[in-house]
Amino acid sequence: TKRYNIKQFFFKIIRFPFVLGVLLLLLRGGFQPIPINLSDAYFSKTIIVNDVTVNPNWNLGQSILKNKTNFDGNPYKKHSQEKVDEFIKIINQENDSSTYVLNSKNPNIVFILLESWSADNIESLGGLNGITPYFKALEKEGLLFTNFYSNGWTSDQAMSSIFSSFPVFPYVSIINQTDKARKLPCLTKSLIKNGYHSSFFFGGQLTYGNIKGYLLSQGFDIVKDENQYKHLPSGRLGVHDEYMFDQFKKELNSLPQPFMSTLFTISSHSPFDFPGVHTLSFNSKEDKYVNSVAYTDKCLGDFIASVKNDDWYANTLFVILADHSHNSPRNWRVAQKERFKIPMLWFGEVLKPNYKGSKWDKLSSHIDITPTILEQLGQDNTSYKFGRNILNKQRQVFVPYVFHRGHGLISNQGYYAFSEDYNKVFELEASDSTQMKLIKEQTEMYFQV
């Protein structure tokens, strides 16, 4: 009996971690790289249908966890409302001198979101030589934005900044706040009034950061990820870019016009397991990343060459940009503005001839894209309160950005970055002490708004 009790005791000891492991695996949803979240439950463009698929108790718990830092009110409130209102007047000051660069008011719009492309990969932006020759070739026929930044440091943050013109805040991502995200304006909602069809294609998992949930709630007509492309050659995180670009061409040829369609690349994301050889070396720990960018660059060039004879091409604006930046062989500090500088190129036959091969140096960021496109199309953009028309040279522009547990603001006079983790200033750059004080206050007021 004693021996039997000992066996039972050891069996219970062994069983406990096994059962615990199984429970944790079930909570996570399996062995896939990204744990289950709201996007796994979302499948319909109809919001109420998606809502009833979500466990209400789980949803309540998630809401509490994601908003706990704001229970005591606005954590960024440091100035009087009167002072903030004066700052808002400066931001919203109207002085229209818009430049119009398109020869079509109803073009197809193709977004190519390049995973983690830093400006350091682009020679024309002061980057390293020889990484992106195909992008460089496209510049000769496009409009390059030379002073362009991401507002965040993750892909989910980029989606709401690009399509909804909504800035990023530390600790929370708006697209994970489903009740708030669905109330945001969105480029798809604006374009649908003019009969646009919308679609989004990705070779990885759109469950990351609830991107799929956001896209469906914003009315995208087609949303596809790796679940629809399991037959294509893949790496650890998803379908290699060369195969997704080929698939994207097929998808575009099947869409009704006019359309707004997006391809989000993946091969320049860690672990950088793209097919092919590594030919570039900068004696840096980022060499694998740099080579992955070079791989995607060739895929991009091949794709553009392959679609030039397709019937939709002549009336299409290509917006080629990064979702966010990445550390490069130059090793910028985590909050330096250079760490957030990314490429954006407008390309296509719909560009007026005098803007092909030109550059636009006005300060701008993700949140300015949608208002700018709508202005070019002659459509209303007043519901996008945070973004500005990049192609209006007289408009005052600020670039808010967020790093890990910190925030910053870039202006034409300088920039400021504050770490909430360390409760200290990480970056402060301006011409003199007066400007330093001003940019600090502007940053505080921007995030208080």
GROMACS .gro file of C-alpha atoms in nm:
model
  449
    1THR     CA    1   0.000   0.000   0.000
    2LYS     CA    2   0.284   0.232   0.084
    3ARG     CA    3   0.449   0.159  -0.252
    4TYR     CA    4   0.114   0.224  -0.428
    5ASN     CA    5   0.077   0.561  -0.250
    6ILE     CA    6   0.429   0.660  -0.356
    7LYS     CA    7   0.346   0.571  -0.717
    8GLN     CA    8   0.028   0.777  -0.698
    9PHE     CA    9   0.221   1.067  -0.551
   10PHE     CA   10   0.483   1.065  -0.828
   11PHE     CA   11   0.213   1.023  -1.092
   12LYS     CA   12   0.037   1.336  -0.964
   13ILE     CA   13   0.364   1.529  -0.966
   14ILE     CA   14   0.433   1.428  -1.326
   15ARG     CA   15   0.073   1.482  -1.435
   16PHE     CA   16   0.045   1.837  -1.301
   17PRO     CA   17   0.295   2.010  -1.536
   18PHE     CA   18   0.160   1.806  -1.828
   19VAL     CA   19  -0.200   1.915  -1.763
   20LEU     CA   20  -0.083   2.273  -1.702
   21GLY     CA   21   0.104   2.269  -2.033
   22VAL     CA   22  -0.203   2.142  -2.220
   23LEU     CA   23  -0.421   2.412  -2.062
   24LEU     CA   24  -0.172   2.684  -2.155
   25LEU     CA   25  -0.156   2.550  -2.510
   26LEU     CA   26  -0.535   2.559  -2.533
   27LEU     CA   27  -0.538   2.916  -2.402
   28ARG     CA   28  -0.279   3.011  -2.665
   29GLY     CA   29  -0.474   2.836  -2.938
   30GLY     CA   30  -0.204   2.602  -3.065
   31PHE     CA   31   0.159   2.596  -3.178
   32GLN     CA   32   0.126   2.870  -3.443
   33PRO     CA   33   0.363   3.172  -3.410
   34ILE     CA   34   0.080   3.412  -3.315
   35PRO     CA   35  -0.161   3.331  -3.026
   36ILE     CA   36  -0.535   3.344  -3.093
   37ASN     CA   37  -0.705   3.683  -3.068
   38LEU     CA   38  -1.016   3.861  -3.194
   39SER     CA   39  -0.912   3.819  -3.557
   40ASP     CA   40  -0.949   3.442  -3.524
   41ALA     CA   41  -1.317   3.491  -3.443
   42TYR     CA   42  -1.381   3.756  -3.707
   43PHE     CA   43  -1.486   3.637  -4.051
   44SER     CA   44  -1.757   3.876  -4.174
   45LYS     CA   45  -1.787   4.237  -4.292
   46THR     CA   46  -2.103   4.255  -4.078
   47ILE     CA   47  -1.996   4.380  -3.735
   48ILE     CA   48  -2.278   4.226  -3.531
   49VAL     CA   49  -2.206   3.881  -3.677
   50ASN     CA   50  -1.845   3.905  -3.559
   51ASP     CA   51  -1.950   4.035  -3.217
   52VAL     CA   52  -2.168   3.735  -3.138
   53THR     CA   53  -1.876   3.498  -3.207
   54VAL     CA   54  -1.667   3.651  -2.926
   55ASN     CA   55  -1.697   3.530  -2.567
   56PRO     CA   56  -1.834   3.833  -2.373
   57ASN     CA   57  -1.643   3.749  -2.053
   58TRP     CA   58  -1.315   3.724  -2.248
   59ASN     CA   59  -1.396   4.050  -2.424
   60LEU     CA   60  -1.459   4.229  -2.094
   61GLY     CA   61  -1.132   4.099  -1.950
   62GLN     CA   62  -0.940   4.212  -2.258
   63SER     CA   63  -1.092   4.560  -2.239
   64ILE     CA   64  -0.993   4.597  -1.875
   65LEU     CA   65  -0.637   4.480  -1.937
   66LYS     CA   66  -0.586   4.704  -2.239
   67ASN     CA   67  -0.724   5.017  -2.071
   68LYS     CA   68  -0.592   4.978  -1.717
   69THR     CA   69  -0.324   5.247  -1.770
   70ASN     CA   70  -0.599   5.504  -1.840
   71PHE     CA   71  -0.827   5.433  -1.544
   72ASP     CA   72  -0.717   5.751  -1.369
   73GLY     CA   73  -0.788   5.973  -1.669
   74ASN     CA   74  -0.569   6.110  -1.946
   75PRO     CA   75  -0.209   6.018  -1.850
   76TYR     CA   76  -0.072   6.291  -2.081
   77LYS     CA   77  -0.258   6.588  -1.930
   78LYS     CA   78   0.010   6.844  -1.844
   79HIS     CA   79  -0.124   7.175  -1.983
   80SER     CA   80  -0.438   7.383  -1.946
   81GLN     CA   81  -0.713   7.318  -2.197
   82GLU     CA   82  -0.689   7.681  -2.313
   83LYS     CA   83  -0.324   7.634  -2.407
   84VAL     CA   84  -0.400   7.307  -2.585
   85ASP     CA   85  -0.684   7.474  -2.778
   86GLU     CA   86  -0.442   7.739  -2.904
   87PHE     CA   87  -0.207   7.465  -3.018
   88ILE     CA   88  -0.492   7.293  -3.203
   89LYS     CA   89  -0.566   7.619  -3.386
   90ILE     CA   90  -0.207   7.625  -3.509
   91ILE     CA   91  -0.235   7.266  -3.633
   92ASN     CA   92  -0.567   7.331  -3.806
   93GLN     CA   93  -0.473   7.665  -3.959
   94GLU     CA   94  -0.603   7.674  -4.317
   95ASN     CA   95  -0.382   7.813  -4.592
   96ASP     CA   96  -0.456   7.611  -4.900
   97SER     CA   97  -0.181   7.595  -5.159
   98SER     CA   98  -0.226   7.232  -5.259
   99THR     CA   99  -0.025   7.080  -5.540
  100TYR     CA  100  -0.209   6.828  -5.756
  101VAL     CA  101   0.015   6.558  -5.901
  102LEU     CA  102  -0.235   6.316  -6.059
  103ASN     CA  103  -0.397   6.332  -6.401
  104SER     CA  104  -0.691   6.112  -6.294
  105LYS     CA  105  -0.965   6.170  -6.036
  106ASN     CA  106  -1.068   5.806  -6.031
  107PRO     CA  107  -0.750   5.594  -6.045
  108ASN     CA  108  -0.704   5.245  -5.913
  109ILE     CA  109  -0.489   5.264  -5.598
  110VAL     CA  110  -0.239   4.991  -5.517
  111PHE     CA  111  -0.062   5.000  -5.182
  112ILE     CA  112   0.254   4.794  -5.152
  113LEU     CA  113   0.344   4.780  -4.782
  114LEU     CA  114   0.708   4.681  -4.744
  115GLU     CA  115   0.773   4.500  -4.418
  116SER     CA  116   1.029   4.683  -4.198
  117TRP     CA  117   1.197   4.887  -4.472
  118SER     CA  118   1.416   5.157  -4.321
  119ALA     CA  119   1.522   5.468  -4.514
  120ASP     CA  120   1.876   5.339  -4.457
  121ASN     CA  121   1.810   5.091  -4.739
  122ILE     CA  122   1.742   5.370  -4.991
  123GLU     CA  123   2.040   5.554  -5.143
  124SER     CA  124   1.831   5.859  -5.239
  125LEU     CA  125   1.729   5.903  -4.875
  126GLY     CA  126   2.089   5.901  -4.758
  127GLY     CA  127   2.091   5.527  -4.708
  128LEU     CA  128   2.348   5.259  -4.781
  129ASN     CA  129   2.447   5.187  -5.139
  130GLY     CA  130   2.343   4.888  -5.347
  131ILE     CA  131   2.060   4.740  -5.139
  132THR     CA  132   1.753   4.845  -5.340
  133PRO     CA  133   1.847   4.901  -5.708
  134TYR     CA  134   1.495   4.817  -5.832
  135PHE     CA  135   1.336   5.074  -5.602
  136LYS     CA  136   1.597   5.323  -5.725
  137ALA     CA  137   1.494   5.254  -6.085
  138LEU     CA  138   1.128   5.318  -5.998
  139GLU     CA  139   1.223   5.654  -5.846
  140LYS     CA  140   1.311   5.781  -6.196
  141GLU     CA  141   0.944   5.753  -6.289
  142GLY     CA  142   0.790   5.832  -5.951
  143LEU     CA  143   0.747   6.096  -5.682
  144LEU     CA  144   0.973   6.024  -5.384
  145PHE     CA  145   0.883   6.162  -5.040
  146THR     CA  146   1.220   6.234  -4.880
  147ASN     CA  147   1.113   6.342  -4.531
  148PHE     CA  148   0.866   6.068  -4.444
  149TYR     CA  149   0.830   5.879  -4.113
  150SER     CA  150   0.635   5.597  -3.953
  151ASN     CA  151   0.424   5.680  -3.648
  152GLY     CA  152   0.491   5.352  -3.471
  153TRP     CA  153   0.712   5.047  -3.457
  154THR     CA  154   0.473   4.758  -3.526
  155SER     CA  155   0.258   4.655  -3.824
  156ASP     CA  156  -0.076   4.680  -3.644
  157GLN     CA  157   0.001   5.040  -3.549
  158ALA     CA  158   0.076   5.116  -3.914
  159MET     CA  159  -0.262   4.993  -4.041
  160SER     CA  160  -0.471   5.244  -3.846
  161SER     CA  161  -0.220   5.523  -3.913
  162ILE     CA  162  -0.216   5.465  -4.289
  163PHE     CA  163  -0.581   5.388  -4.360
  164SER     CA  164  -0.756   5.575  -4.075
  165SER     CA  165  -0.508   5.860  -4.026
  166PHE     CA  166  -0.504   5.787  -3.653
  167PRO     CA  167  -0.184   5.842  -3.449
  168VAL     CA  168  -0.021   5.581  -3.229
  169PHE     CA  169  -0.008   5.591  -2.849
  170PRO     CA  170   0.213   5.399  -2.605
  171TYR     CA  171   0.075   5.089  -2.431
  172VAL     CA  172  -0.240   5.052  -2.645
  173SER     CA  173  -0.312   4.984  -3.011
  174ILE     CA  174  -0.640   5.130  -3.135
  175ILE     CA  175  -0.712   4.833  -3.362
  176ASN     CA  176  -0.711   4.607  -3.057
  177GLN     CA  177  -0.989   4.824  -2.912
  178THR     CA  178  -1.258   4.694  -3.144
  179ASP     CA  179  -1.538   4.918  -3.019
  180LYS     CA  180  -1.320   5.224  -3.087
  181ALA     CA  181  -1.152   5.103  -3.406
  182ARG     CA  182  -1.480   5.043  -3.589
  183LYS     CA  183  -1.574   5.409  -3.531
  184LEU     CA  184  -1.260   5.537  -3.703
  185PRO     CA  185  -1.287   5.686  -4.050
  186CYS     CA  186  -1.108   5.481  -4.314
  187LEU     CA  187  -0.993   5.523  -4.673
  188THR     CA  188  -1.213   5.228  -4.774
  189LYS     CA  189  -1.523   5.399  -4.634
  190SER     CA  190  -1.439   5.721  -4.815
  191LEU     CA  191  -1.367   5.553  -5.148
  192ILE     CA  192  -1.673   5.327  -5.147
  193LYS     CA  193  -1.886   5.636  -5.213
  194ASN     CA  194  -1.717   5.653  -5.553
  195GLY     CA  195  -1.771   5.286  -5.626
  196TYR     CA  196  -1.429   5.157  -5.525
  197HIS     CA  197  -1.374   4.788  -5.450
  198SER     CA  198  -1.124   4.722  -5.168
  199SER     CA  199  -0.896   4.427  -5.093
  200PHE     CA  200  -0.598   4.330  -4.878
  201PHE     CA  201  -0.353   4.043  -4.937
  202PHE     CA  202  -0.085   3.908  -4.704
  203GLY     CA  203   0.124   3.592  -4.709
  204GLY     CA  204   0.139   3.568  -4.329
  205GLN     CA  205  -0.112   3.564  -4.043
  206LEU     CA  206  -0.341   3.866  -4.027
  207THR     CA  207  -0.440   3.763  -3.676
  208TYR     CA  208  -0.126   3.946  -3.560
  209GLY     CA  209  -0.233   4.257  -3.369
  210ASN     CA  210  -0.596   4.199  -3.475
  211ILE     CA  211  -0.519   4.336  -3.822
  212LYS     CA  212  -0.778   4.108  -3.981
  213GLY     CA  213  -1.045   4.228  -3.737
  214TYR     CA  214  -0.962   4.590  -3.818
  215LEU     CA  215  -0.973   4.536  -4.196
  216LEU     CA  216  -1.309   4.358  -4.183
  217SER     CA  217  -1.460   4.621  -3.953
  218GLN     CA  218  -1.349   4.891  -4.199
  219GLY     CA  219  -1.535   4.728  -4.485
  220PHE     CA  220  -1.260   4.574  -4.698
  221ASP     CA  221  -1.439   4.361  -4.958
  222ILE     CA  222  -1.167   4.093  -4.976
  223VAL     CA  223  -0.920   4.003  -4.700
  224LYS     CA  224  -0.685   3.711  -4.761
  225ASP     CA  225  -0.383   3.578  -4.572
  226GLU     CA  226  -0.174   3.261  -4.560
  227ASN     CA  227  -0.482   3.049  -4.491
  228GLN     CA  228  -0.585   3.102  -4.854
  229TYR     CA  229  -0.231   3.046  -4.988
  230LYS     CA  230  -0.119   2.726  -4.820
  231HIS     CA  231  -0.025   2.582  -5.159
  232LEU     CA  232   0.248   2.846  -5.209
  233PRO     CA  233   0.612   2.802  -5.093
  234SER     CA  234   0.652   2.946  -4.745
  235GLY     CA  235   0.902   3.029  -4.475
  236ARG     CA  236   0.845   3.022  -4.103
  237LEU     CA  237   0.611   3.325  -4.097
  238GLY     CA  238   0.443   3.294  -4.433
  239VAL     CA  239   0.459   3.286  -4.812
  240HIS     CA  240   0.783   3.413  -4.966
  241ASP     CA  241   0.743   3.751  -5.134
  242GLU     CA  242   0.820   3.638  -5.490
  243TYR     CA  243   0.523   3.400  -5.482
  244MET     CA  244   0.293   3.654  -5.318
  245PHE     CA  245   0.376   3.916  -5.580
  246ASP     CA  246   0.287   3.661  -5.850
  247GLN     CA  247  -0.038   3.585  -5.670
  248PHE     CA  248  -0.110   3.955  -5.624
  249LYS     CA  249  -0.089   4.009  -6.000
  250LYS     CA  250  -0.350   3.736  -6.049
  251GLU     CA  251  -0.573   3.887  -5.783
  252LEU     CA  252  -0.553   4.236  -5.936
  253ASN     CA  253  -0.647   4.103  -6.278
  254SER     CA  254  -0.969   3.964  -6.131
  255LEU     CA  255  -1.083   4.280  -5.947
  256PRO     CA  256  -1.357   4.518  -6.063
  257GLN     CA  257  -1.236   4.870  -6.132
  258PRO     CA  258  -1.185   5.114  -5.977
  259PHE     CA  259  -1.015   4.932  -5.690
  260MET     CA  260  -0.801   5.002  -5.389
  261SER     CA  261  -0.586   4.698  -5.320
  262THR     CA  262  -0.299   4.630  -5.081
  263LEU     CA  263  -0.017   4.378  -5.076
  264PHE     CA  264   0.171   4.349  -4.746
  265THR     CA  265   0.511   4.179  -4.785
  266ILE     CA  266   0.670   3.952  -4.524
  267SER     CA  267   1.017   3.829  -4.624
  268SER     CA  268   1.201   4.122  -4.462
  269HIS     CA  269   1.065   4.022  -4.122
  270SER     CA  270   1.274   3.817  -3.881
  271PRO     CA  271   1.385   3.534  -3.917
  272PHE     CA  272   1.458   3.652  -4.277
  273ASP     CA  273   1.432   3.298  -4.417
  274PHE     CA  274   1.382   3.405  -4.778
  275PRO     CA  275   1.488   3.179  -5.067
  276GLY     CA  276   1.812   3.274  -5.238
  277VAL     CA  277   2.164   3.378  -5.145
  278HIS     CA  278   2.303   3.645  -4.915
  279THR     CA  279   2.531   3.862  -5.129
  280LEU     CA  280   2.552   4.184  -4.924
  281SER     CA  281   2.770   4.239  -4.620
  282PHE     CA  282   2.817   4.548  -4.405
  283ASN     CA  283   2.992   4.357  -4.125
  284SER     CA  284   2.682   4.406  -3.916
  285LYS     CA  285   2.446   4.187  -3.716
  286GLU     CA  286   2.177   4.331  -3.948
  287ASP     CA  287   2.325   4.172  -4.263
  288LYS     CA  288   2.048   3.910  -4.280
  289TYR     CA  289   1.789   4.185  -4.260
  290VAL     CA  290   1.962   4.390  -4.532
  291ASN     CA  291   1.976   4.088  -4.765
  292SER     CA  292   1.607   4.019  -4.707
  293VAL     CA  293   1.528   4.376  -4.813
  294ALA     CA  294   1.737   4.327  -5.128
  295TYR     CA  295   1.536   4.010  -5.202
  296THR     CA  296   1.202   4.191  -5.167
  297ASP     CA  297   1.337   4.479  -5.376
  298LYS     CA  298   1.394   4.242  -5.669
  299CYS     CA  299   1.047   4.092  -5.619
  300LEU     CA  300   0.903   4.445  -5.633
  301GLY     CA  301   1.089   4.528  -5.954
  302ASP     CA  302   0.984   4.204  -6.121
  303PHE     CA  303   0.621   4.264  -6.021
  304ILE     CA  304   0.606   4.616  -6.166
  305ALA     CA  305   0.764   4.493  -6.490
  306SER     CA  306   0.510   4.209  -6.511
  307VAL     CA  307   0.196   4.426  -6.479
  308LYS     CA  308   0.281   4.708  -6.721
  309ASN     CA  309   0.076   4.550  -6.998
  310ASP     CA  310  -0.228   4.468  -6.782
  311ASP     CA  311  -0.542   4.663  -6.871
  312TRP     CA  312  -0.576   4.831  -6.530
  313TYR     CA  313  -0.213   4.951  -6.513
  314ALA     CA  314  -0.246   5.278  -6.709
  315ASN     CA  315  -0.501   5.417  -6.461
  316THR     CA  316  -0.328   5.305  -6.140
  317LEU     CA  317  -0.145   5.491  -5.865
  318PHE     CA  318   0.107   5.275  -5.680
  319VAL     CA  319   0.179   5.387  -5.324
  320ILE     CA  320   0.495   5.203  -5.220
  321LEU     CA  321   0.596   5.247  -4.857
  322ALA     CA  322   0.711   5.073  -4.540
  323ASP     CA  323   0.486   4.976  -4.252
  324HIS     CA  324   0.761   5.077  -4.009
  325SER     CA  325   1.138   5.090  -3.988
  326HIS     CA  326   1.398   4.850  -3.850
  327ASN     CA  327   1.742   4.869  -3.698
  328SER     CA  328   2.007   4.896  -3.968
  329PRO     CA  329   2.388   4.871  -3.983
  330ARG     CA  330   2.386   5.235  -3.870
  331ASN     CA  331   2.241   5.138  -3.531
  332TRP     CA  332   2.035   5.444  -3.447
  333ARG     CA  333   1.921   5.484  -3.087
  334VAL     CA  334   1.575   5.349  -3.013
  335ALA     CA  335   1.405   5.693  -3.008
  336GLN     CA  336   1.614   5.877  -3.267
  337LYS     CA  337   1.404   6.020  -3.547
  338GLU     CA  338   1.633   5.851  -3.803
  339ARG     CA  339   1.515   5.517  -3.663
  340PHE     CA  340   1.161   5.605  -3.781
  341LYS     CA  341   1.244   5.742  -4.126
  342ILE     CA  342   1.103   5.524  -4.405
  343PRO     CA  343   1.055   5.538  -4.783
  344MET     CA  344   0.737   5.634  -4.964
  345LEU     CA  345   0.717   5.647  -5.344
  346TRP     CA  346   0.417   5.734  -5.561
  347PHE     CA  347   0.447   5.568  -5.899
  348GLY     CA  348   0.236   5.511  -6.208
  349GLU     CA  349   0.104   5.646  -6.536
  350VAL     CA  350  -0.147   5.861  -6.346
  351LEU     CA  351   0.136   6.086  -6.222
  352LYS     CA  352   0.159   6.407  -6.420
  353PRO     CA  353   0.476   6.402  -6.636
  354ASN     CA  354   0.640   6.695  -6.456
  355TYR     CA  355   0.631   6.503  -6.124
  356LYS     CA  356   0.790   6.186  -6.254
  357GLY     CA  357   1.143   6.154  -6.121
  358SER     CA  358   1.088   6.433  -5.867
  359LYS     CA  359   1.113   6.461  -5.488
  360TRP     CA  360   0.890   6.609  -5.220
  361ASP     CA  361   1.073   6.718  -4.906
  362LYS     CA  362   0.785   6.829  -4.682
  363LEU     CA  363   0.777   6.663  -4.340
  364SER     CA  364   0.509   6.392  -4.330
  365SER     CA  365   0.411   6.052  -4.190
  366HIS     CA  366   0.166   5.762  -4.216
  367ILE     CA  367  -0.126   5.962  -4.077
  368ASP     CA  368  -0.100   6.208  -4.368
  369ILE     CA  369  -0.144   5.952  -4.648
  370THR     CA  370  -0.522   5.912  -4.654
  371PRO     CA  371  -0.604   6.288  -4.634
  372THR     CA  372  -0.352   6.351  -4.912
  373ILE     CA  373  -0.492   6.084  -5.145
  374LEU     CA  374  -0.849   6.204  -5.090
  375GLU     CA  375  -0.745   6.562  -5.164
  376GLN     CA  376  -0.584   6.446  -5.489
  377LEU     CA  377  -0.910   6.272  -5.585
  378GLY     CA  378  -1.119   6.577  -5.501
  379GLN     CA  379  -1.295   6.396  -5.218
  380ASP     CA  380  -1.380   6.515  -4.868
  381ASN     CA  381  -1.111   6.447  -4.605
  382THR     CA  382  -1.242   6.653  -4.313
  383SER     CA  383  -1.323   6.347  -4.099
  384TYR     CA  384  -0.949   6.273  -4.070
  385LYS     CA  385  -0.864   6.511  -3.785
  386PHE     CA  386  -0.502   6.418  -3.723
  387GLY     CA  387  -0.355   6.384  -4.071
  388ARG     CA  388  -0.256   6.666  -4.306
  389ASN     CA  389  -0.237   6.705  -4.682
  390ILE     CA  390   0.132   6.643  -4.753
  391LEU     CA  391   0.106   6.821  -5.088
  392ASN     CA  392   0.000   7.150  -4.928
  393LYS     CA  393   0.330   7.325  -4.862
  394GLN     CA  394   0.174   7.589  -4.637
  395ARG     CA  395   0.017   7.346  -4.388
  396GLN     CA  396   0.182   7.308  -4.047
  397VAL     CA  397   0.277   6.943  -3.999
  398PHE     CA  398   0.391   6.750  -3.692
  399VAL     CA  399   0.497   6.387  -3.687
  400PRO     CA  400   0.397   6.206  -3.366
  401TYR     CA  401   0.571   5.876  -3.307
  402VAL     CA  402   0.585   5.602  -3.048
  403PHE     CA  403   0.863   5.369  -2.941
  404HIS     CA  404   0.855   5.102  -2.670
  405ARG     CA  405   0.687   5.271  -2.372
  406GLY     CA  406   0.772   5.616  -2.497
  407HIS     CA  407   0.657   5.890  -2.734
  408GLY     CA  408   0.797   6.173  -2.941
  409LEU     CA  409   0.719   6.451  -3.187
  410ILE     CA  410   0.906   6.577  -3.492
  411SER     CA  411   0.858   6.928  -3.631
  412ASN     CA  412   1.050   7.148  -3.873
  413GLN     CA  413   1.213   7.313  -3.571
  414GLY     CA  414   1.341   6.997  -3.403
  415TYR     CA  415   1.221   6.689  -3.218
  416TYR     CA  416   1.165   6.555  -2.868
  417ALA     CA  417   1.127   6.202  -2.731
  418PHE     CA  418   1.034   6.098  -2.378
  419SER     CA  419   1.058   5.751  -2.224
  420GLU     CA  420   0.776   5.669  -1.986
  421ASP     CA  421   0.959   5.356  -1.872
  422TYR     CA  422   1.258   5.555  -1.749
  423ASN     CA  423   1.074   5.883  -1.687
  424LYS     CA  424   1.341   6.076  -1.874
  425VAL     CA  425   1.405   6.261  -2.197
  426PHE     CA  426   1.562   6.031  -2.456
  427GLU     CA  427   1.602   6.281  -2.740
  428LEU     CA  428   1.589   6.661  -2.766
  429GLU     CA  429   1.712   6.844  -3.072
  430ALA     CA  430   1.649   7.206  -3.170
  431SER     CA  431   1.842   7.517  -3.272
  432ASP     CA  432   1.836   7.690  -2.931
  433SER     CA  433   1.692   7.667  -2.579
  434THR     CA  434   1.372   7.852  -2.676
  435GLN     CA  435   1.300   7.604  -2.954
  436MET     CA  436   1.386   7.315  -2.721
  437LYS     CA  437   1.126   7.434  -2.471
  438LEU     CA  438   0.873   7.483  -2.751
  439ILE     CA  439   0.912   7.136  -2.904
  440LYS     CA  440   0.886   6.979  -2.557
  441GLU     CA  441   0.558   7.161  -2.488
  442GLN     CA  442   0.423   7.084  -2.835
  443THR     CA  443   0.492   6.714  -2.781
  444GLU     CA  444   0.311   6.717  -2.447
  445MET     CA  445   0.012   6.903  -2.592
  446TYR     CA  446  -0.012   6.682  -2.900
  447PHE     CA  447  -0.043   6.367  -2.691
  448GLN     CA  448  -0.278   6.541  -2.447
  449VAL     CA  449  -0.521   6.610  -2.732
   0.00000   0.00000   0.00000
